[in-house]
Short mmCIF file of N, CA and C in Angstrom, two decimals:
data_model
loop_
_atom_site.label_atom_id
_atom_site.label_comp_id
_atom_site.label_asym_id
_atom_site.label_seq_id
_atom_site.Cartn_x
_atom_site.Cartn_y
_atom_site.Cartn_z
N UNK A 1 -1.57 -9.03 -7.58
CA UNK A 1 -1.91 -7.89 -6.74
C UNK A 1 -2.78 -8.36 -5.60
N UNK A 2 -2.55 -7.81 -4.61
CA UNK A 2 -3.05 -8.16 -3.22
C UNK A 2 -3.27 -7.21 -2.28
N UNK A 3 -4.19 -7.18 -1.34
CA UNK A 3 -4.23 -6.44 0.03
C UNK A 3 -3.04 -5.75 0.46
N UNK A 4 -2.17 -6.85 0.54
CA UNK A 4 -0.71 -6.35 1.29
C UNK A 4 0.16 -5.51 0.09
N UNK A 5 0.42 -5.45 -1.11
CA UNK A 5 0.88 -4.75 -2.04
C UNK A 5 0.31 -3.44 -2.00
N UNK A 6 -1.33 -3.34 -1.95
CA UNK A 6 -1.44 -1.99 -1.99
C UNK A 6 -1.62 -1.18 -0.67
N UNK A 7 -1.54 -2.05 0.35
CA UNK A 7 -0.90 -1.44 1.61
C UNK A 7 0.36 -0.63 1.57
N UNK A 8 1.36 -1.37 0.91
CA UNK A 8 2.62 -1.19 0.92
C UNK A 8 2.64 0.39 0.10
N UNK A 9 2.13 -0.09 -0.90
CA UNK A 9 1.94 1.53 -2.08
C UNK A 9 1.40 2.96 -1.03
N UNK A 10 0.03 2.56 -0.41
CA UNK A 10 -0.21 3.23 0.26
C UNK A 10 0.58 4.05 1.14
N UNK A 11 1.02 2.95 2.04
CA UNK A 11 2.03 3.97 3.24
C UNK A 11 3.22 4.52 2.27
N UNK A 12 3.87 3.68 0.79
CA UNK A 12 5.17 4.52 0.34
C UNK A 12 5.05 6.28 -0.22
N UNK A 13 3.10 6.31 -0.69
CA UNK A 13 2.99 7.71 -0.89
C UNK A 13 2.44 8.34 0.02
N UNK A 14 2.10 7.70 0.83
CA UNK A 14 1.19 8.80 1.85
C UNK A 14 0.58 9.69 1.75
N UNK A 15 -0.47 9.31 0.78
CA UNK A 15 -1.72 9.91 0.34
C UNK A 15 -3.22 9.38 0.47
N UNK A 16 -4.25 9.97 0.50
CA UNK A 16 -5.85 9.48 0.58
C UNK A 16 -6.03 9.32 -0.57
N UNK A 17 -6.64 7.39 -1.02
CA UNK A 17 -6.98 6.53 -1.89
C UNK A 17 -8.48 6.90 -1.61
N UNK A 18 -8.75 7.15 -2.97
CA UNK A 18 -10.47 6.17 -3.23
C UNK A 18 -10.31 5.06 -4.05
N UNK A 19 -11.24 4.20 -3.99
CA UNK A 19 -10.94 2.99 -4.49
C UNK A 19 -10.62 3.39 -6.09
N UNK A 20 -11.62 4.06 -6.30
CA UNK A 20 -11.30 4.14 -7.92
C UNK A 20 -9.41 5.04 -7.88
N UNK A 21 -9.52 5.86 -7.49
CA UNK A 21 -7.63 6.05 -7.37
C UNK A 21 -6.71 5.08 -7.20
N UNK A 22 -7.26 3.92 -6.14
CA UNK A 22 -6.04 2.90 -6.15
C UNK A 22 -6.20 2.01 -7.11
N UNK A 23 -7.67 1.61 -7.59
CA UNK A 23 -7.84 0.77 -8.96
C UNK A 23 -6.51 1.42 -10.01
N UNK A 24 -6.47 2.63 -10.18
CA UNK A 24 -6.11 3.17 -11.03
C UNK A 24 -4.84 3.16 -10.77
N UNK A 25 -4.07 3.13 -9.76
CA UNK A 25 -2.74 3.07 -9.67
C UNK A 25 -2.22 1.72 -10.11
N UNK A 26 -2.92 0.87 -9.59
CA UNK A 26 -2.59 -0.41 -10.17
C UNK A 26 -3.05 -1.27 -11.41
N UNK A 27 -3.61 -0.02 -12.00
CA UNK A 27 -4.50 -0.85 -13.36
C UNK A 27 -5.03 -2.13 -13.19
N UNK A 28 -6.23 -2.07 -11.94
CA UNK A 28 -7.08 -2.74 -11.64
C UNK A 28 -8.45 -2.15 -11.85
N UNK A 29 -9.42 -2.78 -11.56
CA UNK A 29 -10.79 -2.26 -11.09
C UNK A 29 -11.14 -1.50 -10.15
N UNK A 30 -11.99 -0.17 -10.02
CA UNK A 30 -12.61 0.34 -8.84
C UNK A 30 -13.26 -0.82 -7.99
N UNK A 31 -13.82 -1.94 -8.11
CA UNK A 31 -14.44 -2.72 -7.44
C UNK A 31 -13.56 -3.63 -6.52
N UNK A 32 -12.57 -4.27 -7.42
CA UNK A 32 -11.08 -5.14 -6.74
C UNK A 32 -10.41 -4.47 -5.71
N UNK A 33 -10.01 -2.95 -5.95
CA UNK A 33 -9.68 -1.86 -5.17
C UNK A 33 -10.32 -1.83 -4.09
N UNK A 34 -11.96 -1.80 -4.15
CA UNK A 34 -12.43 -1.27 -2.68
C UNK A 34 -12.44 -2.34 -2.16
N UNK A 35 -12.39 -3.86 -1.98
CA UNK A 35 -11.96 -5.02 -1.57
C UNK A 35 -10.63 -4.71 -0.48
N UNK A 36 -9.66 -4.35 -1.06
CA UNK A 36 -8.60 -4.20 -0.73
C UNK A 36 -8.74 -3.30 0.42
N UNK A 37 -9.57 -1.76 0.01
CA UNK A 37 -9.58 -0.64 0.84
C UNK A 37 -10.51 -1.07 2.30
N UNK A 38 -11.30 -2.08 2.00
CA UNK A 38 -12.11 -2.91 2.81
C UNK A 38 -11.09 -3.51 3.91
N UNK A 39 -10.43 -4.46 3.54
CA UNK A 39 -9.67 -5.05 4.02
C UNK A 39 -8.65 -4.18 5.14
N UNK A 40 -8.04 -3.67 4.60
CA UNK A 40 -6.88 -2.37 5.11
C UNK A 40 -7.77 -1.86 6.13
N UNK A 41 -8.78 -0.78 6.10
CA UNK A 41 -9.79 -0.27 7.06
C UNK A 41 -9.94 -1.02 7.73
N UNK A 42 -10.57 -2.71 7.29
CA UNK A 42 -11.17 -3.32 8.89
C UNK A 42 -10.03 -4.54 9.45
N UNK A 43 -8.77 -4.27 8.93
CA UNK A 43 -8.01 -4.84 9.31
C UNK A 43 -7.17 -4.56 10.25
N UNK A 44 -6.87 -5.59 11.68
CA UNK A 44 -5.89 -5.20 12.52
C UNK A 44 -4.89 -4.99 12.28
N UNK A 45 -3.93 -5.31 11.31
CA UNK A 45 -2.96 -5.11 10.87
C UNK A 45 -2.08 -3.74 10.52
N UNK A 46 -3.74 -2.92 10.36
CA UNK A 46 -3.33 -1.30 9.55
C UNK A 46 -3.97 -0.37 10.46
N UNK A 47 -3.28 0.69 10.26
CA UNK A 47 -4.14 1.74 11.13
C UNK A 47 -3.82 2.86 10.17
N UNK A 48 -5.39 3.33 10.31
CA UNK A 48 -5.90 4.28 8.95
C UNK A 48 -6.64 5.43 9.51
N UNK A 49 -6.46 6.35 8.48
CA UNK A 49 -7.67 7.83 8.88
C UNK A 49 -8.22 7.60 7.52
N UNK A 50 -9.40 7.55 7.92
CA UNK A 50 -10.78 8.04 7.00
C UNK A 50 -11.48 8.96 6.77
N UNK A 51 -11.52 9.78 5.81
CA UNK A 51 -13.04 10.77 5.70
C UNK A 51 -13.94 10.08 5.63
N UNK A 52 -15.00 11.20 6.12
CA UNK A 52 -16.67 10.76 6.09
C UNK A 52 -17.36 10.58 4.44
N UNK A 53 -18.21 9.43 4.39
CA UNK A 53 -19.21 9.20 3.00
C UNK A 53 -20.02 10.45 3.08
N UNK A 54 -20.08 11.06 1.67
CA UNK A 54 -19.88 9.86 0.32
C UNK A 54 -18.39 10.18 -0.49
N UNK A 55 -17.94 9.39 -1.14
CA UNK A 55 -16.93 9.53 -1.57
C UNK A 55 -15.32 9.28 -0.38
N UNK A 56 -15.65 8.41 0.14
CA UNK A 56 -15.03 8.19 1.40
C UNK A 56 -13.08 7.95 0.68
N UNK A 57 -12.17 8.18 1.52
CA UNK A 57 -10.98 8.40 1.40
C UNK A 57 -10.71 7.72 2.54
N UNK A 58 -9.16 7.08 2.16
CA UNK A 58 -8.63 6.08 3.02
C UNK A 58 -7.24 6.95 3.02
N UNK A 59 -6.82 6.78 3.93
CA UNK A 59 -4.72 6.90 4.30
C UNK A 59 -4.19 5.89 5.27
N UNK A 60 -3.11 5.77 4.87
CA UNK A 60 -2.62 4.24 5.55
C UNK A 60 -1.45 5.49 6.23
N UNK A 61 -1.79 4.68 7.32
CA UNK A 61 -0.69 5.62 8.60
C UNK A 61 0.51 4.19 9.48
N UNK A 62 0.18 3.09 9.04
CA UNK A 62 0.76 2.29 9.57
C UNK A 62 0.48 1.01 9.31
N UNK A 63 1.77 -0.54 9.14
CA UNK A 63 1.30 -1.90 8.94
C UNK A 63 2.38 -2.18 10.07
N UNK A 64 1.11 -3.02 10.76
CA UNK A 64 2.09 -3.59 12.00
C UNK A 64 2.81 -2.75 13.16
N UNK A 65 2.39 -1.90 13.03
CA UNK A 65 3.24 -0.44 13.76
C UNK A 65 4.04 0.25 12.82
N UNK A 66 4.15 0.07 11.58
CA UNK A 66 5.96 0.46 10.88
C UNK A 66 5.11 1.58 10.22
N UNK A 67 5.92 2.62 10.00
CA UNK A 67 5.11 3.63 9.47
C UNK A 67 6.12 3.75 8.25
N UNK A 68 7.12 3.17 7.84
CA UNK A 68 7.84 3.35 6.88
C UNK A 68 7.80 2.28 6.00
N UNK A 69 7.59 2.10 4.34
CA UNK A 69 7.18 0.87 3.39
C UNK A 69 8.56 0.14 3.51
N UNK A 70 8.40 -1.01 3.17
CA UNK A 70 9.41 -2.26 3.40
C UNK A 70 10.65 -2.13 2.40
N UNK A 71 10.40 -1.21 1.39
CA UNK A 71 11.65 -1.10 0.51
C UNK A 71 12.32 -0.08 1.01
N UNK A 72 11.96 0.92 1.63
CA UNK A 72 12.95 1.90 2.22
C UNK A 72 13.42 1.54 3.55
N UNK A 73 12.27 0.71 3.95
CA UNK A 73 13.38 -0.18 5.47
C UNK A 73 14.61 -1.04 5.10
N UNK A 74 14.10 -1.86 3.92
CA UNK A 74 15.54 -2.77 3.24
C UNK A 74 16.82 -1.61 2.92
N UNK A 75 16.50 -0.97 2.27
CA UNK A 75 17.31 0.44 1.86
C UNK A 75 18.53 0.86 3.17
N UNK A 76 17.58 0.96 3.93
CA UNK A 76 17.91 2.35 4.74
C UNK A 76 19.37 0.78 5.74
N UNK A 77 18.91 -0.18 5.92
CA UNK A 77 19.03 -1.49 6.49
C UNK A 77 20.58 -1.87 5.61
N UNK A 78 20.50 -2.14 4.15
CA UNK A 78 21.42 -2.53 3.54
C UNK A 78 22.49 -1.29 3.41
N UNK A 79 22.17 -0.15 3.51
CA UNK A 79 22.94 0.83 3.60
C UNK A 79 23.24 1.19 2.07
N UNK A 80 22.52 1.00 1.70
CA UNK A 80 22.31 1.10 -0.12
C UNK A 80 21.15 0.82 -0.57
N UNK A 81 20.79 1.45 -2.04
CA UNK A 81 19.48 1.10 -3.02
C UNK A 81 19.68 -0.28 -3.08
N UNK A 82 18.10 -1.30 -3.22
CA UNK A 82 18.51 -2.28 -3.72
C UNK A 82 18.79 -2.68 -4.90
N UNK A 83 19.38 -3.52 -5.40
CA UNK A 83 19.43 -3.59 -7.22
C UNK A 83 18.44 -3.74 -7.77
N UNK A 84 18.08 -3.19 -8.88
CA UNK A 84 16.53 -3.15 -9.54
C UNK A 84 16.19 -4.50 -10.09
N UNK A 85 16.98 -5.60 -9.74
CA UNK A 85 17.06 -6.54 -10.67
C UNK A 85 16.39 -7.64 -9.51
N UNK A 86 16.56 -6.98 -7.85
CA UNK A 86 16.15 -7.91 -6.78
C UNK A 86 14.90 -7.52 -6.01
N UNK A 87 14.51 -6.19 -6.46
CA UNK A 87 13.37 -5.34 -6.14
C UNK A 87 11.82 -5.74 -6.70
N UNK A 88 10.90 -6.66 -6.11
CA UNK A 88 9.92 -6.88 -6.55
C UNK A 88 9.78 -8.10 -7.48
N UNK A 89 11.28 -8.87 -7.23
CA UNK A 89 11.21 -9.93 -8.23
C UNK A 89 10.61 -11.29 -7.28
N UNK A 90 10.40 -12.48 -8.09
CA UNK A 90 9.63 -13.59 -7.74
C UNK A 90 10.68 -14.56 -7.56
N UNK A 91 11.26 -14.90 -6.77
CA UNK A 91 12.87 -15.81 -7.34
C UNK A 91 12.33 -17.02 -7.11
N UNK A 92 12.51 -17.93 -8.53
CA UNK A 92 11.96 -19.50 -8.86
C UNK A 92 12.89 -20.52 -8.07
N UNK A 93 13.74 -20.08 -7.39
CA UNK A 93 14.84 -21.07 -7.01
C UNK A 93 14.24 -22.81 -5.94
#
């Protein structure tokens, strides 16, 4: 699990994370999480709306400009679902 994974999660629900919510999506830590939520916020890469502290909330509105997650761009691209068997896998080749 990484920065860029829960980027990806982010923009696919398009919802406001607190860290402890995204810990929890990924059965990680609230602490590992706000790392991440750290990252995303002060990163050029993402562009985000925030509520005000305490209890601050993140939404991912964009990576790189794309406002749509990378599996529904492959999707929409291949003109079909991808096979569940090529979706998220690690290929050792």
């Amino acid at each position: 699990m990484n920065t860029q994974s829960a980027a990806e999660k982010m923009l696919e629900t398009g919802r406001f994370y607190t860290a402890l919510e995204l810990g929890q999506e990924f059965k990680e830590s609230a602490k590992r999480a706000s790392g991440w939520l750290f990252n995303i916020r002060s990163g050029a890469r993402y562009k985000t709306i925030e509520t005000e502290l305490p209890n601050r909330k993140v939404k991912l509105i964009s990576i790189d400009g794309r406002t749509m997650p990378l599996n529904k761009l492959q999707n929409t691209a291949l003109l079909f679902k991808r096979p569940r068997l090529l979706v998220g896998s690690d290929s050792h080749a």
